[in-house]
Amino acid sequence: GAGVSQSPRYKVAKRGQDVALRCDPISGHVSLFWYQQALGQGPEFLTYFQNEAQLDKSGLPSDRFFAERPEGSVSTLKIQRTQQEDSAVYLCASTQGSSYNSPLHFGNGTRLTVT
Amino acid sequence: GENVEQHPSTLSVQEGDSAVIKCTYSDSASNYFPWYKQELGKRPQLIIDIRSNVGEKKDQRIAVTLNKTAKHFSLHITETQPEDSAVYFCAAPYSGGYQKVTFGTGTKLQVIP
């Protein structure tokens, strides 16, 4: 497709369940980012990949959060033992290059609700 | 890191009036400042950006101004229309050699017909 694709669009998990969120970036985009957006807030940085290398994971809230991009294209954000505070929209974004003045292309996000 | 503050958090204007949203940042090395528009339930989309070698940039009804000395930048929307209603986010990059962008908390703009 032409844009960043995320799935599922909505996910409801019971507390304690594991979830996996998928991001398919724009083809050829080197950089991939995951953001967490709580209701009424701006996106908060979680982690950054340049190709398959995870260069920054400083925004991951806890060791229950894990992200990978094994072949430098599709990425998966996994949350283990979900908690209610994990409820948010998880946005994926990609950029063509690796420099900081490239605009982010966002997906529509996955809205995670933990009950 | 980068600390970005955005004001106001909500803004209501009459259709046809202008709207101004302001952001301040902390990292004096930052030199790229994008603005994103997010409609309800949709993805953030870039509407305009500015680099620090210019002080102002315009694109039709939208303009962004930058004051590097004061470390603030503003979004100006003129002749507002109902379809401008959305949440607007400013952002500034962390000058760590790659794009780790810090977003403001957002401004919910309501244009009243």
PDB file of C-alpha atoms in Angstrom:
ATOM      1  CA  GLY A   1       0.000   0.000   0.000  1.00  0.00           C
ATOM      2  CA  ALA A   2       0.895   3.642  -0.210  1.00  0.00           C
ATOM      3  CA  GLY A   3       0.840   4.387   3.504  1.00  0.00           C
ATOM      4  CA  VAL A   4       1.803   2.928   6.847  1.00  0.00           C
ATOM      5  CA  SER A   5      -0.488   0.070   7.764  1.00  0.00           C
ATOM      6  CA  GLN A   6      -1.185  -1.085  11.304  1.00  0.00           C
ATOM      7  CA  SER A   7      -3.140  -4.053  12.580  1.00  0.00           C
ATOM      8  CA  PRO A   8      -5.303  -4.746  14.361  1.00  0.00           C
ATOM      9  CA  ARG A   9      -7.152  -1.445  14.384  1.00  0.00           C
ATOM     10  CA  TYR A  10      -8.682  -2.241  17.762  1.00  0.00           C
ATOM     11  CA  LYS A  11      -7.614  -4.738  20.396  1.00  0.00           C
ATOM     12  CA  VAL A  12      -9.300  -5.590  23.651  1.00  0.00           C
ATOM     13  CA  ALA A  13      -7.238  -7.640  26.071  1.00  0.00           C
ATOM     14  CA  LYS A  14      -7.901  -8.907  29.511  1.00  0.00           C
ATOM     15  CA  ARG A  15      -5.385  -7.859  32.091  1.00  0.00           C
ATOM     16  CA  GLY A  16      -2.491 -10.271  32.075  1.00  0.00           C
ATOM     17  CA  GLN A  17      -2.825 -11.271  28.431  1.00  0.00           C
ATOM     18  CA  ASP A  18      -0.045 -10.806  25.901  1.00  0.00           C
ATOM     19  CA  VAL A  19      -0.691  -8.751  22.767  1.00  0.00           C
ATOM     20  CA  ALA A  20       1.175  -8.221  19.501  1.00  0.00           C
ATOM     21  CA  LEU A  21       0.701  -5.134  17.357  1.00  0.00           C
ATOM     22  CA  ARG A  22       1.880  -5.077  13.778  1.00  0.00           C
ATOM     23  CA  CYS A  23       3.233  -2.223  11.672  1.00  0.00           C
ATOM     24  CA  ASP A  24       3.872  -2.356   7.943  1.00  0.00           C
ATOM     25  CA  PRO A  25       5.812   0.802   7.002  1.00  0.00           C
ATOM     26  CA  ILE A  26       5.999   2.479   3.640  1.00  0.00           C
ATOM     27  CA  SER A  27       8.136   0.350   1.362  1.00  0.00           C
ATOM     28  CA  GLY A  28      11.756   1.399   1.407  1.00  0.00           C
ATOM     29  CA  HIS A  29      11.498   3.540   4.510  1.00  0.00           C
ATOM     30  CA  VAL A  30      14.605   3.118   6.607  1.00  0.00           C
ATOM     31  CA  SER A  31      13.378   4.477   9.907  1.00  0.00           C
ATOM     32  CA  LEU A  32      10.487   3.145  11.966  1.00  0.00           C
ATOM     33  CA  PHE A  33       9.110   4.521  15.188  1.00  0.00           C
ATOM     34  CA  TRP A  34       6.575   3.398  17.752  1.00  0.00           C
ATOM     35  CA  TYR A  35       4.658   5.973  19.764  1.00  0.00           C
ATOM     36  CA  GLN A  36       2.104   5.619  22.542  1.00  0.00           C
ATOM     37  CA  GLN A  37      -0.744   8.121  22.611  1.00  0.00           C
ATOM     38  CA  ALA A  38      -2.897   8.329  25.711  1.00  0.00           C
ATOM     39  CA  LEU A  39      -6.319   9.955  25.443  1.00  0.00           C
ATOM     40  CA  GLY A  40      -6.000  13.708  25.048  1.00  0.00           C
ATOM     41  CA  GLN A  41      -2.219  13.636  24.936  1.00  0.00           C
ATOM     42  CA  GLY A  42       0.475  13.937  22.343  1.00  0.00           C
ATOM     43  CA  PRO A  43       2.302  10.881  21.042  1.00  0.00           C
ATOM     44  CA  GLU A  44       5.048   9.676  23.383  1.00  0.00           C
ATOM     45  CA  PHE A  45       8.164   8.064  21.916  1.00  0.00           C
ATOM     46  CA  LEU A  46       8.638   4.371  22.632  1.00  0.00           C
ATOM     47  CA  THR A  47      11.329   3.045  20.330  1.00  0.00           C
ATOM     48  CA  TYR A  48      13.175   3.609  17.051  1.00  0.00           C
ATOM     49  CA  PHE A  49      14.561   1.280  14.388  1.00  0.00           C
ATOM     50  CA  GLN A  50      16.954   2.044  11.581  1.00  0.00           C
ATOM     51  CA  ASN A  51      16.464  -0.873   9.231  1.00  0.00           C
ATOM     52  CA  GLU A  52      16.574  -3.935  11.495  1.00  0.00           C
ATOM     53  CA  ALA A  53      18.634  -2.293  14.230  1.00  0.00           C
ATOM     54  CA  GLN A  54      16.824  -1.015  17.285  1.00  0.00           C
ATOM     55  CA  LEU A  55      18.816   2.119  18.020  1.00  0.00           C
ATOM     56  CA  ASP A  56      16.744   3.506  20.848  1.00  0.00           C
ATOM     57  CA  LYS A  57      14.308   1.813  23.184  1.00  0.00           C
ATOM     58  CA  SER A  58      14.502   4.371  25.947  1.00  0.00           C
ATOM     59  CA  GLY A  59      10.780   5.137  25.782  1.00  0.00           C
ATOM     60  CA  LEU A  60       9.556   1.626  26.471  1.00  0.00           C
ATOM     61  CA  PRO A  61       7.717   1.877  29.804  1.00  0.00           C
ATOM     62  CA  SER A  62       8.831  -1.450  31.218  1.00  0.00           C
ATOM     63  CA  ASP A  63      10.426  -4.752  30.332  1.00  0.00           C
ATOM     64  CA  ARG A  64       6.948  -6.013  29.454  1.00  0.00           C
ATOM     65  CA  PHE A  65       7.271  -4.066  26.211  1.00  0.00           C
ATOM     66  CA  PHE A  66       9.318  -5.517  23.401  1.00  0.00           C
ATOM     67  CA  ALA A  67       9.677  -4.464  19.767  1.00  0.00           C
ATOM     68  CA  GLU A  68      11.360  -6.075  16.800  1.00  0.00           C
ATOM     69  CA  ARG A  69      11.917  -5.480  13.107  1.00  0.00           C
ATOM     70  CA  PRO A  70      13.864  -8.571  12.079  1.00  0.00           C
ATOM     71  CA  GLU A  71      14.069  -7.969   8.333  1.00  0.00           C
ATOM     72  CA  GLY A  72      14.072  -4.212   8.342  1.00  0.00           C
ATOM     73  CA  SER A  73      10.504  -3.843   7.132  1.00  0.00           C
ATOM     74  CA  VAL A  74       7.534  -5.065   9.190  1.00  0.00           C
ATOM     75  CA  SER A  75       7.724  -4.385  12.914  1.00  0.00           C
ATOM     76  CA  THR A  76       5.917  -5.903  15.845  1.00  0.00           C
ATOM     77  CA  LEU A  77       5.355  -4.338  19.241  1.00  0.00           C
ATOM     78  CA  LYS A  78       4.652  -6.924  21.885  1.00  0.00           C
ATOM     79  CA  ILE A  79       3.255  -6.233  25.315  1.00  0.00           C
ATOM     80  CA  GLN A  80       3.384  -9.017  27.849  1.00  0.00           C
ATOM     81  CA  ARG A  81       1.086  -9.363  30.849  1.00  0.00           C
ATOM     82  CA  THR A  82      -0.934  -6.309  29.876  1.00  0.00           C
ATOM     83  CA  GLN A  83      -2.006  -3.853  32.572  1.00  0.00           C
ATOM     84  CA  GLN A  84      -4.806  -1.281  32.533  1.00  0.00           C
ATOM     85  CA  GLU A  85      -2.285   1.541  32.243  1.00  0.00           C
ATOM     86  CA  ASP A  86      -1.222   0.086  28.902  1.00  0.00           C
ATOM     87  CA  SER A  87      -4.553   1.186  27.408  1.00  0.00           C
ATOM     88  CA  ALA A  88      -3.730   3.717  24.703  1.00  0.00           C
ATOM     89  CA  VAL A  89      -3.401   4.148  20.971  1.00  0.00           C
ATOM     90  CA  TYR A  90      -0.131   2.753  19.656  1.00  0.00           C
ATOM     91  CA  LEU A  91       1.076   4.625  16.608  1.00  0.00           C
ATOM     92  CA  CYS A  92       3.699   3.474  14.181  1.00  0.00           C
ATOM     93  CA  ALA A  93       5.490   5.923  11.919  1.00  0.00           C
ATOM     94  CA  SER A  94       8.160   5.642   9.254  1.00  0.00           C
ATOM     95  CA  THR A  95      10.478   7.995   7.421  1.00  0.00           C
ATOM     96  CA  GLN A  96      12.441   7.515   4.265  1.00  0.00           C
ATOM     97  CA  GLY A  97      15.820   8.461   5.661  1.00  0.00           C
ATOM     98  CA  SER A  98      17.518   8.497   9.017  1.00  0.00           C
ATOM     99  CA  SER A  99      17.907  12.215   9.492  1.00  0.00           C
ATOM    100  CA  TYR A 100      15.842  14.186  11.931  1.00  0.00           C
ATOM    101  CA  ASN A 101      14.314  16.546   9.411  1.00  0.00           C
ATOM    102  CA  SER A 102      12.226  13.977   7.607  1.00  0.00           C
ATOM    103  CA  PRO A 103       8.498  14.155   8.268  1.00  0.00           C
ATOM    104  CA  LEU A 104       6.906  11.222  10.039  1.00  0.00           C
ATOM    105  CA  HIS A 105       4.340   9.170   8.135  1.00  0.00           C
ATOM    106  CA  PHE A 106       1.948   7.708  10.678  1.00  0.00           C
ATOM    107  CA  GLY A 107      -0.301   4.710  10.534  1.00  0.00           C
ATOM    108  CA  ASN A 108      -3.857   4.865  11.849  1.00  0.00           C
ATOM    109  CA  GLY A 109      -2.784   3.250  15.070  1.00  0.00           C
ATOM    110  CA  THR A 110      -3.973   0.346  17.184  1.00  0.00           C
ATOM    111  CA  ARG A 111      -6.319   1.254  20.003  1.00  0.00           C
ATOM    112  CA  LEU A 112      -5.558  -1.111  22.882  1.00  0.00           C
ATOM    113  CA  THR A 113      -8.059  -1.443  25.691  1.00  0.00           C
ATOM    114  CA  VAL A 114      -7.084  -3.544  28.684  1.00  0.00           C
ATOM    115  CA  THR A 115     -10.008  -4.639  30.824  1.00  0.00           C
TER     116      THR A 115
ATOM    117  CA  GLY B   1      16.370  15.370  25.757  1.00  0.00           C
ATOM    118  CA  GLU B   2      13.818  17.804  24.442  1.00  0.00           C
ATOM    119  CA  ASN B   3      10.993  19.415  26.426  1.00  0.00           C
ATOM    120  CA  VAL B   4       8.161  20.874  24.325  1.00  0.00           C
ATOM    121  CA  GLU B   5       5.367  22.975  25.776  1.00  0.00           C
ATOM    122  CA  GLN B   6       2.278  23.905  23.780  1.00  0.00           C
ATOM    123  CA  HIS B   7      -0.432  26.502  24.401  1.00  0.00           C
ATOM    124  CA  PRO B   8      -3.364  26.805  24.483  1.00  0.00           C
ATOM    125  CA  SER B   9      -4.749  23.348  25.096  1.00  0.00           C
ATOM    126  CA  THR B  10      -8.109  24.322  23.592  1.00  0.00           C
ATOM    127  CA  LEU B  11      -9.034  27.090  21.199  1.00  0.00           C
ATOM    128  CA  SER B  12     -12.418  28.096  19.806  1.00  0.00           C
ATOM    129  CA  VAL B  13     -12.689  30.597  16.978  1.00  0.00           C
ATOM    130  CA  GLN B  14     -15.438  31.795  14.696  1.00  0.00           C
ATOM    131  CA  GLU B  15     -15.233  30.686  11.104  1.00  0.00           C
ATOM    132  CA  GLY B  16     -13.129  33.164   9.169  1.00  0.00           C
ATOM    133  CA  ASP B  17     -11.098  34.300  12.163  1.00  0.00           C
ATOM    134  CA  SER B  18      -7.436  33.477  12.720  1.00  0.00           C
ATOM    135  CA  ALA B  19      -6.005  30.926  15.124  1.00  0.00           C
ATOM    136  CA  VAL B  20      -2.558  30.950  16.697  1.00  0.00           C
ATOM    137  CA  ILE B  21      -0.907  28.082  18.561  1.00  0.00           C
ATOM    138  CA  LYS B  22       2.426  28.507  20.320  1.00  0.00           C
ATOM    139  CA  CYS B  23       5.148  26.089  21.328  1.00  0.00           C
ATOM    140  CA  THR B  24       8.395  26.430  23.217  1.00  0.00           C
ATOM    141  CA  TYR B  25      11.278  23.983  23.226  1.00  0.00           C
ATOM    142  CA  SER B  26      14.334  23.452  25.371  1.00  0.00           C
ATOM    143  CA  ASP B  27      17.077  22.013  23.150  1.00  0.00           C
ATOM    144  CA  SER B  28      18.869  24.930  21.516  1.00  0.00           C
ATOM    145  CA  ALA B  29      20.400  22.543  18.977  1.00  0.00           C
ATOM    146  CA  SER B  30      16.999  21.623  17.519  1.00  0.00           C
ATOM    147  CA  ASN B  31      16.618  22.898  13.983  1.00  0.00           C
ATOM    148  CA  TYR B  32      13.540  21.248  12.538  1.00  0.00           C
ATOM    149  CA  PHE B  33      10.014  21.993  13.732  1.00  0.00           C
ATOM    150  CA  PRO B  34       7.021  20.191  12.247  1.00  0.00           C
ATOM    151  CA  TRP B  35       3.322  20.645  12.932  1.00  0.00           C
ATOM    152  CA  TYR B  36       0.887  17.762  12.747  1.00  0.00           C
ATOM    153  CA  LYS B  37      -2.903  17.786  12.471  1.00  0.00           C
ATOM    154  CA  GLN B  38      -4.902  14.929  13.931  1.00  0.00           C
ATOM    155  CA  GLU B  39      -8.597  14.630  13.217  1.00  0.00           C
ATOM    156  CA  LEU B  40     -10.711  12.586  15.578  1.00  0.00           C
ATOM    157  CA  GLY B  41      -9.847   8.904  15.328  1.00  0.00           C
ATOM    158  CA  LYS B  42      -7.328   9.458  12.557  1.00  0.00           C
ATOM    159  CA  ARG B  43      -3.583   9.501  12.179  1.00  0.00           C
ATOM    160  CA  PRO B  44      -1.462  12.600  12.764  1.00  0.00           C
ATOM    161  CA  GLN B  45      -0.522  14.178   9.450  1.00  0.00           C
ATOM    162  CA  LEU B  46       2.164  16.722   8.726  1.00  0.00           C
ATOM    163  CA  ILE B  47       0.726  20.056   7.662  1.00  0.00           C
ATOM    164  CA  ILE B  48       3.795  22.277   7.655  1.00  0.00           C
ATOM    165  CA  ASP B  49       7.359  22.299   8.902  1.00  0.00           C
ATOM    166  CA  ILE B  50      10.140  24.816   9.264  1.00  0.00           C
ATOM    167  CA  ARG B  51      13.884  24.567   9.447  1.00  0.00           C
ATOM    168  CA  SER B  52      15.988  26.915  11.493  1.00  0.00           C
ATOM    169  CA  ASN B  53      17.567  28.671   8.557  1.00  0.00           C
ATOM    170  CA  VAL B  54      14.287  30.506   7.947  1.00  0.00           C
ATOM    171  CA  GLY B  55      12.078  32.541  10.274  1.00  0.00           C
ATOM    172  CA  GLU B  56       8.742  32.054   8.569  1.00  0.00           C
ATOM    173  CA  LYS B  57       7.123  29.702   6.123  1.00  0.00           C
ATOM    174  CA  LYS B  58       3.690  29.959   4.530  1.00  0.00           C
ATOM    175  CA  ASP B  59       1.482  27.487   2.721  1.00  0.00           C
ATOM    176  CA  GLN B  60      -1.824  29.009   1.676  1.00  0.00           C
ATOM    177  CA  ARG B  61      -3.750  29.695   4.903  1.00  0.00           C
ATOM    178  CA  ILE B  62      -1.157  28.146   7.150  1.00  0.00           C
ATOM    179  CA  ALA B  63       2.066  29.733   8.345  1.00  0.00           C
ATOM    180  CA  VAL B  64       4.714  28.880  10.887  1.00  0.00           C
ATOM    181  CA  THR B  65       7.088  31.342  12.524  1.00  0.00           C
ATOM    182  CA  LEU B  66      10.255  30.496  14.400  1.00  0.00           C
ATOM    183  CA  ASN B  67      12.228  32.492  16.952  1.00  0.00           C
ATOM    184  CA  LYS B  68      15.383  30.527  17.721  1.00  0.00           C
ATOM    185  CA  THR B  69      16.671  33.055  20.215  1.00  0.00           C
ATOM    186  CA  ALA B  70      13.564  32.709  22.339  1.00  0.00           C
ATOM    187  CA  LYS B  71      13.177  29.027  21.441  1.00  0.00           C
ATOM    188  CA  HIS B  72       9.591  29.238  20.376  1.00  0.00           C
ATOM    189  CA  PHE B  73       7.603  28.649  17.218  1.00  0.00           C
ATOM    190  CA  SER B  74       3.993  29.274  16.319  1.00  0.00           C
ATOM    191  CA  LEU B  75       1.346  27.995  13.950  1.00  0.00           C
ATOM    192  CA  HIS B  76      -0.942  30.553  12.344  1.00  0.00           C
ATOM    193  CA  ILE B  77      -4.137  29.589  10.540  1.00  0.00           C
ATOM    194  CA  THR B  78      -5.967  32.385   8.753  1.00  0.00           C
ATOM    195  CA  GLU B  79      -9.539  32.432   7.429  1.00  0.00           C
ATOM    196  CA  THR B  80     -10.375  29.366   9.478  1.00  0.00           C
ATOM    197  CA  GLN B  81     -12.901  26.872   8.151  1.00  0.00           C
ATOM    198  CA  PRO B  82     -14.886  24.137   9.930  1.00  0.00           C
ATOM    199  CA  GLU B  83     -12.622  21.482   8.418  1.00  0.00           C
ATOM    200  CA  ASP B  84      -9.709  23.030  10.305  1.00  0.00           C
ATOM    201  CA  SER B  85     -11.264  21.662  13.505  1.00  0.00           C
ATOM    202  CA  ALA B  86      -8.821  19.067  14.854  1.00  0.00           C
ATOM    203  CA  VAL B  87      -6.031  18.600  17.362  1.00  0.00           C
ATOM    204  CA  TYR B  88      -2.748  20.200  16.363  1.00  0.00           C
ATOM    205  CA  PHE B  89       0.613  19.024  17.672  1.00  0.00           C
ATOM    206  CA  CYS B  90       3.922  20.797  17.469  1.00  0.00           C
ATOM    207  CA  ALA B  91       7.120  18.782  17.662  1.00  0.00           C
ATOM    208  CA  ALA B  92      10.825  19.238  18.004  1.00  0.00           C
ATOM    209  CA  PRO B  93      13.556  16.691  17.433  1.00  0.00           C
ATOM    210  CA  TYR B  94      16.031  15.444  19.951  1.00  0.00           C
ATOM    211  CA  SER B  95      19.383  16.426  18.552  1.00  0.00           C
ATOM    212  CA  GLY B  96      20.869  13.004  19.052  1.00  0.00           C
ATOM    213  CA  GLY B  97      21.830  12.371  15.465  1.00  0.00           C
ATOM    214  CA  TYR B  98      18.549  10.821  14.411  1.00  0.00           C
ATOM    215  CA  GLN B  99      14.920  11.701  14.570  1.00  0.00           C
ATOM    216  CA  LYS B 100      13.579  11.165  18.051  1.00  0.00           C
ATOM    217  CA  VAL B 101      10.786  13.668  18.034  1.00  0.00           C
ATOM    218  CA  THR B 102       9.144  15.075  21.126  1.00  0.00           C
ATOM    219  CA  PHE B 103       5.550  16.200  20.688  1.00  0.00           C
ATOM    220  CA  GLY B 104       3.667  18.931  22.462  1.00  0.00           C
ATOM    221  CA  THR B 105       0.522  18.058  24.376  1.00  0.00           C
ATOM    222  CA  GLY B 106      -1.741  19.252  21.595  1.00  0.00           C
ATOM    223  CA  THR B 107      -4.237  22.041  20.945  1.00  0.00           C
ATOM    224  CA  LYS B 108      -7.840  21.172  20.233  1.00  0.00           C
ATOM    225  CA  LEU B 109      -9.078  23.728  17.728  1.00  0.00           C
ATOM    226  CA  GLN B 110     -12.790  24.188  17.229  1.00  0.00           C
ATOM    227  CA  VAL B 111     -13.969  26.387  14.374  1.00  0.00           C
ATOM    228  CA  ILE B 112     -17.521  27.509  14.946  1.00  0.00           C
ATOM    229  CA  PRO B 113     -19.547  27.963  11.745  1.00  0.00           C
TER     230      PRO B 113
END
